[in-house]
mmCIF file of C-alpha atoms in Angstrom:
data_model
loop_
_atom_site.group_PDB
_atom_site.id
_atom_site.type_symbol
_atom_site.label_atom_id
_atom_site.label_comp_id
_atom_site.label_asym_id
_atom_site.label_seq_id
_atom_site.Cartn_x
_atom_site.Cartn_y
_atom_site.Cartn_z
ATOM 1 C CA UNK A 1331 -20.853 -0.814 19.474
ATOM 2 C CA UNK A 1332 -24.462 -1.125 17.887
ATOM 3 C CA UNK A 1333 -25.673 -4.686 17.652
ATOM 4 C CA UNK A 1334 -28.173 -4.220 14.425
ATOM 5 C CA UNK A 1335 -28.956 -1.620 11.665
ATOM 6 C CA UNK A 1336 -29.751 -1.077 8.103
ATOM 7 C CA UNK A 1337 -26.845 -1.064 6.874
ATOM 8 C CA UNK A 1338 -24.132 -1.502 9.591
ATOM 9 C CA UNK A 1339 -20.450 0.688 8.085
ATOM 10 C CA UNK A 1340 -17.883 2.618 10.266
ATOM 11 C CA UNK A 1341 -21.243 4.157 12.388
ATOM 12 C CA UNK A 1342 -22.248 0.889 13.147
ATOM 13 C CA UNK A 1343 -18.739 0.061 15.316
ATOM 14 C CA UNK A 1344 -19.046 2.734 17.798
ATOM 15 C CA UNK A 1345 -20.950 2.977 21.293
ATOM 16 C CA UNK A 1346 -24.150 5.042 21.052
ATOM 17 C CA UNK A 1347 -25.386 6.491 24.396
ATOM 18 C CA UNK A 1348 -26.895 4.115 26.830
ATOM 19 C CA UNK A 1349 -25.036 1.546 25.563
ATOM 20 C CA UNK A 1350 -23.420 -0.784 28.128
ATOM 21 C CA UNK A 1351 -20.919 -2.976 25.970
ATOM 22 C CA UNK A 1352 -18.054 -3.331 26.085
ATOM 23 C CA UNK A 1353 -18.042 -4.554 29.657
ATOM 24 C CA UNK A 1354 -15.443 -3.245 32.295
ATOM 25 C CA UNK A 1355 -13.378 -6.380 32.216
ATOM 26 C CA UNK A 1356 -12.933 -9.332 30.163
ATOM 27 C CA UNK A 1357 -14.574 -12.535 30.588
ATOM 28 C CA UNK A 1358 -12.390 -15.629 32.181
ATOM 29 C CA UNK A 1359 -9.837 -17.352 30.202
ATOM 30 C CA UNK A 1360 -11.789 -20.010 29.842
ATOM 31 C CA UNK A 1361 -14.879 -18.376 28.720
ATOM 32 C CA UNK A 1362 -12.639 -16.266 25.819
ATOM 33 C CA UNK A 1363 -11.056 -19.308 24.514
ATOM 34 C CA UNK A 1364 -14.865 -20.448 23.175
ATOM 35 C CA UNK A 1365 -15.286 -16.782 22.247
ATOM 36 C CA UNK A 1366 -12.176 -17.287 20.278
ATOM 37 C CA UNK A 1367 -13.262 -20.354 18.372
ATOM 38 C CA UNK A 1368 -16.423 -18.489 17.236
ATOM 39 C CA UNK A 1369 -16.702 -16.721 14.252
ATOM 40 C CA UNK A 1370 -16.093 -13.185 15.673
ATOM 41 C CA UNK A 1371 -12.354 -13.528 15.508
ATOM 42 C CA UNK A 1372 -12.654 -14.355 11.492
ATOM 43 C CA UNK A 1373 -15.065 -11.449 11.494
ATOM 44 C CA UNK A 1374 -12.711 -8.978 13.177
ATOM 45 C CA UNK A 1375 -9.526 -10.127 11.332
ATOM 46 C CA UNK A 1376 -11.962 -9.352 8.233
ATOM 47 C CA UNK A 1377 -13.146 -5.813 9.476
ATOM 48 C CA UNK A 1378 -9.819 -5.353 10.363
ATOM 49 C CA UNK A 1379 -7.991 -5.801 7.085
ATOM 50 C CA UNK A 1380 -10.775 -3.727 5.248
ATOM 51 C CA UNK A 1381 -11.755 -0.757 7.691
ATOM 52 C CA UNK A 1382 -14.957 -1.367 6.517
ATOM 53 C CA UNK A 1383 -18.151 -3.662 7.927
ATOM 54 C CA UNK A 1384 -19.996 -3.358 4.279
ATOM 55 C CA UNK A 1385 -16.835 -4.637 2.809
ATOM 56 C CA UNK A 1386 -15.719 -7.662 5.166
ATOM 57 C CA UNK A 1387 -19.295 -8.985 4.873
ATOM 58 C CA UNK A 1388 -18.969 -8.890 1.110
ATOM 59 C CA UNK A 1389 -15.525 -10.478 1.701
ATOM 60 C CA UNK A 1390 -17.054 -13.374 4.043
ATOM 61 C CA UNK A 1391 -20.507 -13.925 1.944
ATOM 62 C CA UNK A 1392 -22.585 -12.877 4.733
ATOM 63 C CA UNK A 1393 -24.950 -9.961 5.934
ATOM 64 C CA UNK A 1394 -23.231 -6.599 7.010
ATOM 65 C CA UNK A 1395 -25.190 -7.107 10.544
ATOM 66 C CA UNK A 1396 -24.278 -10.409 11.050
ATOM 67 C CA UNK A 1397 -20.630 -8.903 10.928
ATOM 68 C CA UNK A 1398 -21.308 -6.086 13.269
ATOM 69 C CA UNK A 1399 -22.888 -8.434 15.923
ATOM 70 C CA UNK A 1400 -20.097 -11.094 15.795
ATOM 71 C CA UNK A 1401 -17.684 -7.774 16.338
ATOM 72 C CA UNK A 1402 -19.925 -6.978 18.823
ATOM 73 C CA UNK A 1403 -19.616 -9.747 20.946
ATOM 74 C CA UNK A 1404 -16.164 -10.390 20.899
ATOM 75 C CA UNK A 1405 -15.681 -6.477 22.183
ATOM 76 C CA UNK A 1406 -17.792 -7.388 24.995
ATOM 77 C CA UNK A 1407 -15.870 -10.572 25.649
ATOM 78 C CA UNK A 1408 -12.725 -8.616 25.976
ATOM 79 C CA UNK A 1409 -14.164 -5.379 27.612
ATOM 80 C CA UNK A 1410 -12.721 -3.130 25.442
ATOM 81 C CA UNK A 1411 -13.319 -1.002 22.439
ATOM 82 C CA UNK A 1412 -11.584 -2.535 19.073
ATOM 83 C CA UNK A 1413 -12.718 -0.066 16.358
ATOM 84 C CA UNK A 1414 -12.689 3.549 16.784
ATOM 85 C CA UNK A 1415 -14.185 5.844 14.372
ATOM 86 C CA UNK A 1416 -12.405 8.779 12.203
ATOM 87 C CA UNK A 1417 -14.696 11.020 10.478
ATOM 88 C CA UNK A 1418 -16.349 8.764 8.366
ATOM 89 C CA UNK A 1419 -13.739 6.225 8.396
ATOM 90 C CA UNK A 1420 -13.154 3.544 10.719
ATOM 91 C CA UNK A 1421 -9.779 2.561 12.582
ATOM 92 C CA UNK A 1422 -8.219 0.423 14.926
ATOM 93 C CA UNK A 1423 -8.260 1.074 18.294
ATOM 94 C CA UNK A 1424 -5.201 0.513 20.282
ATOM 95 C CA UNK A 1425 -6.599 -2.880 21.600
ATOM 96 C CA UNK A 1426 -8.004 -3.381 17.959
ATOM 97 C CA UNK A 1427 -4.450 -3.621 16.679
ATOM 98 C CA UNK A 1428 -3.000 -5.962 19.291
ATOM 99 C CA UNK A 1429 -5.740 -8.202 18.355
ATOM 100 C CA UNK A 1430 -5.668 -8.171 14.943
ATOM 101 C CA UNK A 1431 -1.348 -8.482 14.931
ATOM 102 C CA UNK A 1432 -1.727 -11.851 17.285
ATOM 103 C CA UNK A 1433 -4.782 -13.410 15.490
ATOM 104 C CA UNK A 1434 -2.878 -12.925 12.068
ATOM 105 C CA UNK A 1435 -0.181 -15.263 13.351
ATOM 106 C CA UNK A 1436 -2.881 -17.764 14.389
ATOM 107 C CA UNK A 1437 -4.398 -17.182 10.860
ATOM 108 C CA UNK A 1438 -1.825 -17.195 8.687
ATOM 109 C CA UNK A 1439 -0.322 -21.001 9.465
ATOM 110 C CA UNK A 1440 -4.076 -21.963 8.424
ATOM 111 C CA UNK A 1441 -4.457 -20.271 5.034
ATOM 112 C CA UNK A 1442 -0.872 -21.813 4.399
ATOM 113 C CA UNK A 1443 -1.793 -25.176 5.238
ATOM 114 C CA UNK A 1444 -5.921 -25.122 3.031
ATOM 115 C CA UNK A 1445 -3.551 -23.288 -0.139
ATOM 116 C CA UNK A 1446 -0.802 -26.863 0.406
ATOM 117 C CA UNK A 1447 -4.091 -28.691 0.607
ATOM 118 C CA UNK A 1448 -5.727 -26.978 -2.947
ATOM 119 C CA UNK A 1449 -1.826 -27.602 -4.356
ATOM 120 C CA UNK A 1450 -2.420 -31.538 -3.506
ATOM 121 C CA UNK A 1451 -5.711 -31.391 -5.051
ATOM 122 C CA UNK A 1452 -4.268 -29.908 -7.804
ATOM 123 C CA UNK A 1453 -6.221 -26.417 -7.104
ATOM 124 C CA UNK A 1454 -3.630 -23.941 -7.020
ATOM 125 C CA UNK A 1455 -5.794 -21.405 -4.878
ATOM 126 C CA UNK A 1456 -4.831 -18.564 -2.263
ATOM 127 C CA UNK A 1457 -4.750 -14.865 -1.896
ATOM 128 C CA UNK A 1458 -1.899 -12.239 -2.331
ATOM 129 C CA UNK A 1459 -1.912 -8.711 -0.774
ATOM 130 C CA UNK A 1460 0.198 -6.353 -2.090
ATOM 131 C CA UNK A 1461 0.856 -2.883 -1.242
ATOM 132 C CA UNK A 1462 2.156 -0.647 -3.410
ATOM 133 C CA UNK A 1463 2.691 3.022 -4.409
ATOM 134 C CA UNK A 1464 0.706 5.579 -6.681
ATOM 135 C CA UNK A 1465 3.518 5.383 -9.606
ATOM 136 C CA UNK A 1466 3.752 1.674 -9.569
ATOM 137 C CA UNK A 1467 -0.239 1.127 -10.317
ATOM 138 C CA UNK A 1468 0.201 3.709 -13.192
ATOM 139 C CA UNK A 1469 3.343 2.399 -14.717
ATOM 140 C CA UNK A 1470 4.039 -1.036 -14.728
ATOM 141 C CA UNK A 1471 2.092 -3.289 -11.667
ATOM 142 C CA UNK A 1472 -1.377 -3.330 -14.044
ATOM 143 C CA UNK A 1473 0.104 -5.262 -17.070
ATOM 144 C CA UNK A 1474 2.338 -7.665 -13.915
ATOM 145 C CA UNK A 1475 -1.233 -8.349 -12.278
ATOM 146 C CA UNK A 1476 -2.695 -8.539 -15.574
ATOM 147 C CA UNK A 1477 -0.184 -11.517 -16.648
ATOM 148 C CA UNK A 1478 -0.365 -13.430 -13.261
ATOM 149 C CA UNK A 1479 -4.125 -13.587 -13.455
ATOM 150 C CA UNK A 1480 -3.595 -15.406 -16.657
ATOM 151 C CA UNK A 1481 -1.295 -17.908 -15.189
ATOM 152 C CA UNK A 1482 -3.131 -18.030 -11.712
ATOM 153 C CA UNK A 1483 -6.703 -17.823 -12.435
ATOM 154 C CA UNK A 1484 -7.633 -19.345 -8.966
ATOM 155 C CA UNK A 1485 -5.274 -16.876 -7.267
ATOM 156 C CA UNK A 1486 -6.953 -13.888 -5.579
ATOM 157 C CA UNK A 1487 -4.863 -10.568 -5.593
ATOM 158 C CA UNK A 1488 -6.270 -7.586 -3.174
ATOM 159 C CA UNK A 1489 -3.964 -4.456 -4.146
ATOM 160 C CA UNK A 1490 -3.750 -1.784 -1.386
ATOM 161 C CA UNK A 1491 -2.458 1.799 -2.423
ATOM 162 C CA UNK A 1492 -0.647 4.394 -0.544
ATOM 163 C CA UNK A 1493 2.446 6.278 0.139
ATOM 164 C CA UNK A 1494 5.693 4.124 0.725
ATOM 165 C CA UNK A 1495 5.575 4.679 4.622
ATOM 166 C CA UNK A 1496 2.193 2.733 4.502
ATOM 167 C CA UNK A 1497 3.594 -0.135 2.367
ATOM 168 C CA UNK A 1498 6.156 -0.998 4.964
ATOM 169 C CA UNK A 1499 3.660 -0.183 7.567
ATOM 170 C CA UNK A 1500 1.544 -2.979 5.741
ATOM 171 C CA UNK A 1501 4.316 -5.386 5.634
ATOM 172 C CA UNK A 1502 5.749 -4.867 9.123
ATOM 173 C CA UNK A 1503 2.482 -5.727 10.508
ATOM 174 C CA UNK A 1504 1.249 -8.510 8.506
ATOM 175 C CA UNK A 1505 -0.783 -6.898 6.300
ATOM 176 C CA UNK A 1506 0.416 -7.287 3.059
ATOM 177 C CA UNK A 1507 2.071 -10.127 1.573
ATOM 178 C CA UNK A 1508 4.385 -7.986 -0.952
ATOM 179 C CA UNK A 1509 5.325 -4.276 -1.560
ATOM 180 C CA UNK A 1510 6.524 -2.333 -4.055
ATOM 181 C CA UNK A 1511 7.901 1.141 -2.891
ATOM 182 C CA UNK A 1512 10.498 3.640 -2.247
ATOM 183 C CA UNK A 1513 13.546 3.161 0.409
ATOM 184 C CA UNK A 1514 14.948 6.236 1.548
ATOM 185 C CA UNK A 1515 16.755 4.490 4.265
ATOM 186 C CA UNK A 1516 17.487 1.286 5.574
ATOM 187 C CA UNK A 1517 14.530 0.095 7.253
ATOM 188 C CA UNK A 1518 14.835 -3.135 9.509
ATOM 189 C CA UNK A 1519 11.019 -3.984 9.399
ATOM 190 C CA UNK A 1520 11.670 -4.753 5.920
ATOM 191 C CA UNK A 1521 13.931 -6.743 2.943
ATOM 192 C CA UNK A 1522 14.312 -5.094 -0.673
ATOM 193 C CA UNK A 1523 14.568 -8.357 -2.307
ATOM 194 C CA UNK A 1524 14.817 -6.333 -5.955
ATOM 195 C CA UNK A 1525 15.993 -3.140 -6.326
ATOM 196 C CA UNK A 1526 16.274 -0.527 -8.724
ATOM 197 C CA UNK A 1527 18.226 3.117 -8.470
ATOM 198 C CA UNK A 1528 15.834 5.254 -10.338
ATOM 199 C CA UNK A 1529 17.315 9.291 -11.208
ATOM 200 C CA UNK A 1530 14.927 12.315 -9.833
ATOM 201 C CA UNK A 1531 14.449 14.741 -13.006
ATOM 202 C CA UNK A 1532 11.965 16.941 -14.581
ATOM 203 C CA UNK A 1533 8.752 15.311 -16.698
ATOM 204 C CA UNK A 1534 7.462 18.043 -19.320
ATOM 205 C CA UNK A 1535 6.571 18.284 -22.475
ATOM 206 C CA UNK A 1536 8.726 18.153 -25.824
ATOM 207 C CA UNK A 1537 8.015 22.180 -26.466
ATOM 208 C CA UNK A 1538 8.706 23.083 -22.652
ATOM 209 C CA UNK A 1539 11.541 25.594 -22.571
ATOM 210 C CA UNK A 1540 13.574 23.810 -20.112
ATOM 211 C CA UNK A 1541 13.023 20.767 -22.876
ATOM 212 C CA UNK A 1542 16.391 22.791 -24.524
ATOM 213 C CA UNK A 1543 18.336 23.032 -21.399
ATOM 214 C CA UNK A 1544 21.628 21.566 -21.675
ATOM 215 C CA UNK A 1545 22.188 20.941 -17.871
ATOM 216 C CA UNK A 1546 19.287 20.748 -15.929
ATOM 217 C CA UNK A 1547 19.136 21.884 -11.899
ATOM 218 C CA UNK A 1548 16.627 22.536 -9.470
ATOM 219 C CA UNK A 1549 17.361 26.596 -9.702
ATOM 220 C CA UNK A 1550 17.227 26.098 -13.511
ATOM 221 C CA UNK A 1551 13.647 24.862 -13.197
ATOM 222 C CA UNK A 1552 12.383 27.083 -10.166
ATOM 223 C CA UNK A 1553 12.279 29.537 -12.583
ATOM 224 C CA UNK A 1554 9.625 28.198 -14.388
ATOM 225 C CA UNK A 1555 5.939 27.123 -12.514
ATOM 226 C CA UNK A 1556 6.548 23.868 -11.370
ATOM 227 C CA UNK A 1557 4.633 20.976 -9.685
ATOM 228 C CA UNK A 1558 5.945 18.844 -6.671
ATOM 229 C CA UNK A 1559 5.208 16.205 -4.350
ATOM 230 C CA UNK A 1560 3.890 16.664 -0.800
ATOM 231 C CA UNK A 1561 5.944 15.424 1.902
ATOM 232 C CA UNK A 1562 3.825 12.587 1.770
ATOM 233 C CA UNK A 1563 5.431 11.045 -1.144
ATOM 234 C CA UNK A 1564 8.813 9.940 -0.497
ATOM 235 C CA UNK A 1565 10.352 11.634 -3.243
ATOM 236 C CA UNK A 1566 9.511 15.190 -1.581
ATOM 237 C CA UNK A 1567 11.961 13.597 1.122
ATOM 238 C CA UNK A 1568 14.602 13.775 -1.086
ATOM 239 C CA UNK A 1569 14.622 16.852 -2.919
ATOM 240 C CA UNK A 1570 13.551 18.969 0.125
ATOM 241 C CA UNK A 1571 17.323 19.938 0.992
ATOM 242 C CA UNK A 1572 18.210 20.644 -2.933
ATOM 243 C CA UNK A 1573 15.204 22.603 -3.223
ATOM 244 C CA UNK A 1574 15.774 25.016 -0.244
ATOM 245 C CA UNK A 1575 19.654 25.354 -1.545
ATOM 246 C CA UNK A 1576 18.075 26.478 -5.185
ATOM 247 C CA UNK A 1577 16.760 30.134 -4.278
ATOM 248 C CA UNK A 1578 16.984 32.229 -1.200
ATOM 249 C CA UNK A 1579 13.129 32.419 -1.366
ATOM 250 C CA UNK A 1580 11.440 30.186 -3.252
ATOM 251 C CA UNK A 1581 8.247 30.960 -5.548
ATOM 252 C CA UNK A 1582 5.184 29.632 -5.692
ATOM 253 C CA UNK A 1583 5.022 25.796 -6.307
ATOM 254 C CA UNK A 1584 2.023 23.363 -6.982
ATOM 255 C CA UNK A 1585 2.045 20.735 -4.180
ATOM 256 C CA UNK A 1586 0.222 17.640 -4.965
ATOM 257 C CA UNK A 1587 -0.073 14.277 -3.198
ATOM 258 C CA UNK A 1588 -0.256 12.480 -6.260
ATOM 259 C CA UNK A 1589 1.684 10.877 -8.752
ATOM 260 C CA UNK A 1590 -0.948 11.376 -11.610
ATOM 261 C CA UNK A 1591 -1.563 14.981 -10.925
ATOM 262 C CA UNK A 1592 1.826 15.665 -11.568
ATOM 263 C CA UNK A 1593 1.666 13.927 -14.876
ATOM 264 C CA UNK A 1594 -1.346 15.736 -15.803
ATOM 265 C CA UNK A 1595 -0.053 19.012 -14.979
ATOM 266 C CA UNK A 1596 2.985 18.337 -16.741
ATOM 267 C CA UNK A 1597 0.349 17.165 -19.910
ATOM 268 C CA UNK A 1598 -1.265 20.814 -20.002
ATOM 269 C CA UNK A 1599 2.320 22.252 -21.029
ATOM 270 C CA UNK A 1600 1.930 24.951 -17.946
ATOM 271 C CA UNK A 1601 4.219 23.296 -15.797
ATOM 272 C CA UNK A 1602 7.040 21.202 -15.116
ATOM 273 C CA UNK A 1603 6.676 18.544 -12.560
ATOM 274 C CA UNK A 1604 9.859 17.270 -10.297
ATOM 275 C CA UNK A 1605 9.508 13.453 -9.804
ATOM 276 C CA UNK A 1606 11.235 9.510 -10.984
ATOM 277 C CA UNK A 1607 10.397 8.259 -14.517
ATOM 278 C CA UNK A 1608 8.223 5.188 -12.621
ATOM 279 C CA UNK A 1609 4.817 6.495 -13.590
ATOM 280 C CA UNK A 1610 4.571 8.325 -16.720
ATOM 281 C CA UNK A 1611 6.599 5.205 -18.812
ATOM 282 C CA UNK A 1612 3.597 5.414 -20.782
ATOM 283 C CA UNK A 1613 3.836 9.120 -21.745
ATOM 284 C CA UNK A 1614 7.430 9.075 -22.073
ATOM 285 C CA UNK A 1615 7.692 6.303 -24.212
ATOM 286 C CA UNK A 1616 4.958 7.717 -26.669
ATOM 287 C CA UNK A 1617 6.865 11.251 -26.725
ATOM 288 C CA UNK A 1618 3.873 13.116 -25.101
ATOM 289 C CA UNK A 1619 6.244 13.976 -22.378
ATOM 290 C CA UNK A 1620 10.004 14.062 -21.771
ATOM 291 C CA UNK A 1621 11.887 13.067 -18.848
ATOM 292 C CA UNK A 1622 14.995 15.204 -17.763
ATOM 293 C CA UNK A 1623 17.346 13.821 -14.711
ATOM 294 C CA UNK A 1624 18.658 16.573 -12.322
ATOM 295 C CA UNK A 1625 22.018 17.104 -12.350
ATOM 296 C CA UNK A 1626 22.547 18.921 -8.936
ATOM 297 C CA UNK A 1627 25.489 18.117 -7.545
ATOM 298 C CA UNK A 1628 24.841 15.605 -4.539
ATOM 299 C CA UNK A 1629 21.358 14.402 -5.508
ATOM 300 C CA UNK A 1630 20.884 11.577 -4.633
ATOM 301 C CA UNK A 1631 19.013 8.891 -6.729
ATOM 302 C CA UNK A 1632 15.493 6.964 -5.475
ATOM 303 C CA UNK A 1633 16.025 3.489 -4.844
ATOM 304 C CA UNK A 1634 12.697 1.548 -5.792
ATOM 305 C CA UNK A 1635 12.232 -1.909 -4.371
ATOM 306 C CA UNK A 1636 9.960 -5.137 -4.301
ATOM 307 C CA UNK A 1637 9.562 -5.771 -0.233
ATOM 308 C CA UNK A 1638 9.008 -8.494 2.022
ATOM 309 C CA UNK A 1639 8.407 -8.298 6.042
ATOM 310 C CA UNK A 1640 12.551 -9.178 6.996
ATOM 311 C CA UNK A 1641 12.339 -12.608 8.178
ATOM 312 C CA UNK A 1642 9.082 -13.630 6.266
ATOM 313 C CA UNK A 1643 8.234 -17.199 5.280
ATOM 314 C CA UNK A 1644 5.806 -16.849 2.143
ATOM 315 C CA UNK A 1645 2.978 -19.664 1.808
ATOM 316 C CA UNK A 1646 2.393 -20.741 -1.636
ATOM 317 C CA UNK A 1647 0.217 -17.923 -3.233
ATOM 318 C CA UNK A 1648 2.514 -15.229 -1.696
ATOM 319 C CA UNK A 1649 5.565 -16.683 -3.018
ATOM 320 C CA UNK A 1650 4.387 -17.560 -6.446
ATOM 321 C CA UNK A 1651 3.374 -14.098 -7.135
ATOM 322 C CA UNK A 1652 6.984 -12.940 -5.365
ATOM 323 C CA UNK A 1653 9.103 -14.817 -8.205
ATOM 324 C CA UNK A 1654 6.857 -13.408 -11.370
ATOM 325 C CA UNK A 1655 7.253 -10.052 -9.926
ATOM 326 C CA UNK A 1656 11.272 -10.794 -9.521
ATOM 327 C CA UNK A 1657 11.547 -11.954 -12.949
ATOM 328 C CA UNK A 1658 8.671 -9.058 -14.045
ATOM 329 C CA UNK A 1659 11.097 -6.599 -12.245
ATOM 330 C CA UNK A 1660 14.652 -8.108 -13.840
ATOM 331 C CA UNK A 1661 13.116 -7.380 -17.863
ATOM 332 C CA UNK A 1662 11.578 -3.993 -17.035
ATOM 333 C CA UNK A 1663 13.158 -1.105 -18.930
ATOM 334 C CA UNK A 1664 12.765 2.011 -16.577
ATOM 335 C CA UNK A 1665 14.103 5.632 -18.133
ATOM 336 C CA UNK A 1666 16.394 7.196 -15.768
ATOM 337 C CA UNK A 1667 17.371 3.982 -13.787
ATOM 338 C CA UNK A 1668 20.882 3.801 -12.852
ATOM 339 C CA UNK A 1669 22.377 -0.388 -13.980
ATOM 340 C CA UNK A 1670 24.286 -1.655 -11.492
#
């Protein structure tokens, strides 16, 4: 790991040649408890959370290589490589995320207890993360954030997008507050506190000629070009099965790993794009585009949820933002959502 540089990023967290540090072993316990107490374990937890030195420094108010060197130190205090480097991206290293899952947990009960502090003074301050999916930041999570920034001006919100997979991945370990997201399955890492069963159908538009089909199927609209997701989006999950029943060979498809290409693909009238109603709300509801449920037999419907980590104890700014988004969620009118 480089101690200095212009502008220290993802380069910056990796051993050059000649370098000696990390050292073979870690220091004694004694000596890593005052290594602890430093600020390299705030800067790591920061560098940690963003993947990204330029970032965490922003974050913290302080200079990129002041980050970096703090890192730095408490790699060589533990003898091991935290940060490894992907491309240009940086990542965890295996040791990286042992760290950074412990020191959350000594963290956390500190945020907690300055946000109970604020409350006494009357502040009302703290931080929500929230992970979410593409199709919830186009559809309805903007005008939710939108109306909690209102009511919680001193509230920070840091929004993290990604398939559903990384949502829970973010909750299970600690690094997101709240989720929004698709459950195929049961997933113990996890509670759906709200939940919605959302139909899988067709979005195209008004003058598409499966617009006029009375009953709609996946072999009824493989015979048109049509746009799905990747196996990345949780959705593709679903419909794989249905979709290799619908033709003995199946044509050419347009496989996307996002929610808004399929939207705007369904927009140019070419194609018809296989996906939930959460996401193109806005289109639908201004009759740009039309949204057709399947009707194969056995489909089965997406369940969309609001997550917590299962067994979570939100602090103050968490769970403030966790009942708006319950009572958001309860008045939200979703086409193709199945009432319970």
């Amino acid at each position: 790991m480089t101690k200095t540089g212009p502008k220290p990023d993802a380069t910056s967290l990796t051993k050059t040649a000649g370098q000696s540090r990390p050292r073979d072993h870690a220091l004694s316990p004694a000596l890593l408890a005052r290594v602890f107490h430093q600020p390299s374990l705030i800067y790591f937890n920061a560098v940690a959370e963003c993947l990204s030195v330029r970032e965490a420094g922003r974050r913290l108010n302080i200079a990129s290589s002041a980050v970096t060197r703090q890192v730095a130190q408490l790699e060589d205090a533990l003898g091991l490589e935290l940060f490894q480097r992907d491309g240009r991206r940086l990542k965890l290293a295996p040791a990286g995320e042992i760290l950074y899952r412990h020191s959350r947990r000594l963290i956390l009960p500190i945020e907690a207890a300055v946000s109970e502090l604020d409350m006494l003074r009357g502040l009302k301050t703290g931080s929500v993360r929230v992970a979410t999916v593409e199709s919830v930041g186009l559809a309805f999570l903007p005008r939710l954030l939108a109306d909690f920034g209102r009511r919680y001006p001193r509230l920070h919100l840091d929004v993290s997008v990604g398939p559903s997979t990384e949502v829970i991945a973010r909750l299970a370990d600690e690094r997101a507050d709240i989720g929004f997201g698709f459950v195929a399955r049961p997933n113990e890492q996890v509670e759906v506190a709200v939940r919605r069963d959302v139909r899988i159908g067709v979005v195209m538009r008004p003058d598409h000629p499966l617009a006029s089909v009375p009953r709609l199927t996946l072999a009824a609209a493989i015979a048109h070009p049509m746009a799905v997701a990747k196996p990345e989006i949780s959705i593709r999950n679903v419909i794989e099965p249905f979709l290799q029943k619908s033709a003995l060979v199946l044509p050419p498809l347009i496989e996307v790993d996002s929610i808004r290409m399929l939207v705007e693909l369904a927009l140019l009238g070419g194609y018809a794009s296989v996906m939930t109603p959460i996401g193109v709300q806005n289109e639908i509801r201004s009759g740009t585009l039309l949204f057709r449920p399947l009707e194969d037999a056995g489909l089965p419907t997406n369940r969309f949820g609001l997550m917590v980590r299962a067994g979570a104890s939100l602090h103050f700014a968490p769970a403030v933002f966790y009942e708006h988004a319950k009572h958001h969620f309860s008045e939200l009118e979703l086409p193709g959502a199945i009432e319970a």
